[in-house]
Amino acid sequence: MKSETFPPASPSAEAHWVEGELVRSLLRTQRNAQTLGLLLMAVIVGVLWGDVSPVPLAAWALLGVVVAGWRLWILRRYEHEVMDQGTEEILAFFRRYRLVWPASALVWGLTTMLYFDRSSLADQFICWLAMAGLAMLSINSLSSQLATMRASLDTMAAAALAVMGWRMVVQLRLQGPSYHWWLVALLLVFWQVLRHSGQQLHETHRRNFELQFRNAQLIDSLTRQTQAALDAVEIKNRFLASAAHDIRQPVHALGLYAGWLGTEPELVHELAPKIVESTKAVNQLFDSLFDLARLDSGKIRLNVESVDVSKLLRDLEVQYRPLCEAKGLQFRLHLCPGTAVSDPILLQRILGNLISNAVKYTQEGGILVASRCEGNILRVEIWDTGLGIAAVHQREIFREFYKVPTHAGTSEGFGLGLYIVARLTHILGHPLTLQSRVGRGTVFRLRLLPTDARAAQERSVRSLEQMVPGR
């Protein structure tokens, strides 16, 4: 019998799952209990045949067969329709049909009408023994559901005591043999012993399923943590491999330039700019790695305030216009006055990475940085006339260490800039869109929706948890 998948850990989820498993456990035992009950019914009919009137004996047997048939129908329906479903369906099914067990116990309790003080002592002993065996069987098969077990035991005992009381008090007017009272006392003691034993067995069942649930949750947690550790190792290896590959070229160039400068000092004016460029490339890589480290460690501290977007873009112009002019590119700035609610440092990092990316992959033409108004919301656009990005790569470029393979001559890229941009825009709640045509250029549009500091911090935590599950 298939058990339901373990739900996420919580006290209510655990209790719900355990209840479902207790019902499954009860229903698993019912076919064997049904078979033994029918055998004991045949024993009682055989023992009492000839001692009591056949009419009440046949009526009792017929009633027992009807109830047994009802139970069998319920079990078959459960096995064919409900067994492989979830906990909620199992519990709902059981609630609909749980009265069949007290009904069966009532039939057995009424057997005392057939033999108590109406057949020989030997036959009575056998019948009492059969009833005791059935009662003990019921605590074994029904104890996983404490309420059902108690209802069955109470119904059987109450029916038997009612029949005995009617016989002793009403029919015999308390003039019957004294052993009747000892039988009543014995039945009461046996009834309470069975109830206590059933409760102990139920608690054992419940503890076993609770331990099973917690062990499964622990195994699942350990599996997720192990996978997270393996993922972290893989990310670290990829990180180191990519960083080593990216840093090798500028460091190697620095060594060559320094060697040339040592042997041919007259080339200082030619080599100095190249040394500066190589140094900048190394610094850019370290800046990106530091940004990535802060993101992946969850140590980003947000400082949300009103940002003068025009001033921010002018500051970026001062930084990037010389780079464009050095490559023979035009740098144009179009401003729409306004402010945005954001983290000024992170926003500058986002826009700086986008402009740097545009300069890097543009060989002719120029860059346009524009702020535009959408009602009360500002939108910043970064246009370039560069290589463009094919549709097949437009989602991938936001992954860490990803480089568009068709961009020849752009090996100096580290594959981190747009990954960092994507993470930061998600955290700040600034939607970023991209449009591009291969060979024509690219435009990034950043909508500066107001940043909610608390929501941004929660997004930062969730982003880290998604990247490293179980962290």
Steps between C-alpha positions, in 0.01 A plus 500: 500500500652826391550773756453868425799724434619675813376862519717791613583482868264678743306381807166508315644330191656229716178436694298489178738258333517276809118481517491392137763230558314370806188457286704325230641269765151414628368426153804286416406252775130471425507215247667264748270618780201443271608142426557416869166657595314279249684190632404582860141558388497151348642358827222659706229376261649149516527501880147629557336289230250280682523692829295801398210563270616508137294811419689750723829323419434533124387864545819581687715324239318681218551837672869421547540406132326823391733713713801299378387555142473873569855505635624303201335745260663793683842335485469423128394857427791630704752282319368587154417870541670659799809306605748687277356846564612763747449534872197726469314248280592211733370683808179608324434142388556365849269760656220389266521130590645485852168387655534156339740390775271587795214337304703181469584515871127535579427178309762318705379647827149369424628140483454486878124486431563157344708331767510690832316277749333325206754233407733265685790643697745337259334667200481830685871476577584445132281792394646730764847394386413580138371844601814567707718399205307729269530788750876451524518482122313833481754685716775372271323590175326821613745651750655728239170694517438547871145637470390216272655235724335643810164529325520134394607370842244714681220393265583129537533521879187716542291261286625196692441666840153615394402145398645356823327766712163432329539127560613531864277785618183487288463135407664327801414776753849471656433131581758364255825323592770707673755441226299742285633786715853371469456495120381863507797602714739306277351665189538848653863437596580345162335794323714756688819298446430489127435874487826572685699259282347649186597850609859389565514333159353809335766722659767263368353521149483877519857539625624271224334709230617825660856366500456388139384849403784673683760258365372560147516876555851466638608287204344751262674787677835318494449418131427863419797620705726244334379609159547863602857421604565322170347793312716740698811298414399496135436876503832559675686284247332676210563831672870430546542358151329797339676756720838338435431496127385862495780636712775309316489719189538847661755373755699332224483823299622696803800269526584541132464878511713522815767282335504715188514815710801364688693418186380789285424801724459725198162325436354639822255732323371211289490237775365711787142525361497124440614435856224731623240314293618162630488632856146627442397158370634333815325758720172450314521127555566545872213750527266248339626219723451712811146588391428131438646403837279752680192377315572132565582554867178694562697794644343768284376786718231713339481876543176600329453872448394756241751504212549789257516296180627790285797558732572128509506478119725807472746336742499191281554718192818641655624145553408343166518781242884483487480124435262556210713778351810283532324240280372763257140463623244774564355528852164674521297577812130581503351593838148526636521666844367292783580281800468131578472313829788253496844419639729758329815285516337185365311697235825661386658153487214372283512788254880502498511131408246554221691798355832318534350203320375726221842662456677165504294346220467807276769554238345789305211740540426599855321468832184678608407520869153644551255548785135523401184570698209257524259698712661504844745223410839553337640259242870487417605373157847403381525476120799382303583429134707195582500134407149426618384183673317218325166397652639158595752667732286776650401298806836333544703822521366557853661179626831522684815452286295480180651651186330512163709259291442688174648826630843479343766726644325542835693248708586770753149471643463316830138385467410656836372849424150413380465224760565757773260744328225236495546418868503865609201606289301209645593598855416869449179424312601688183373305194764467227413425138716440196456545126772419252569435133814324388732745328277799583536546873325456833285700739452428871205666673493529879174614664576667832200384698522615865703258708343374822792439740339209685380327184843551341672339799260204482568461127871503576459216751275299267747546215775357717283209616406410142864501397608291802201290618484437874742781577 
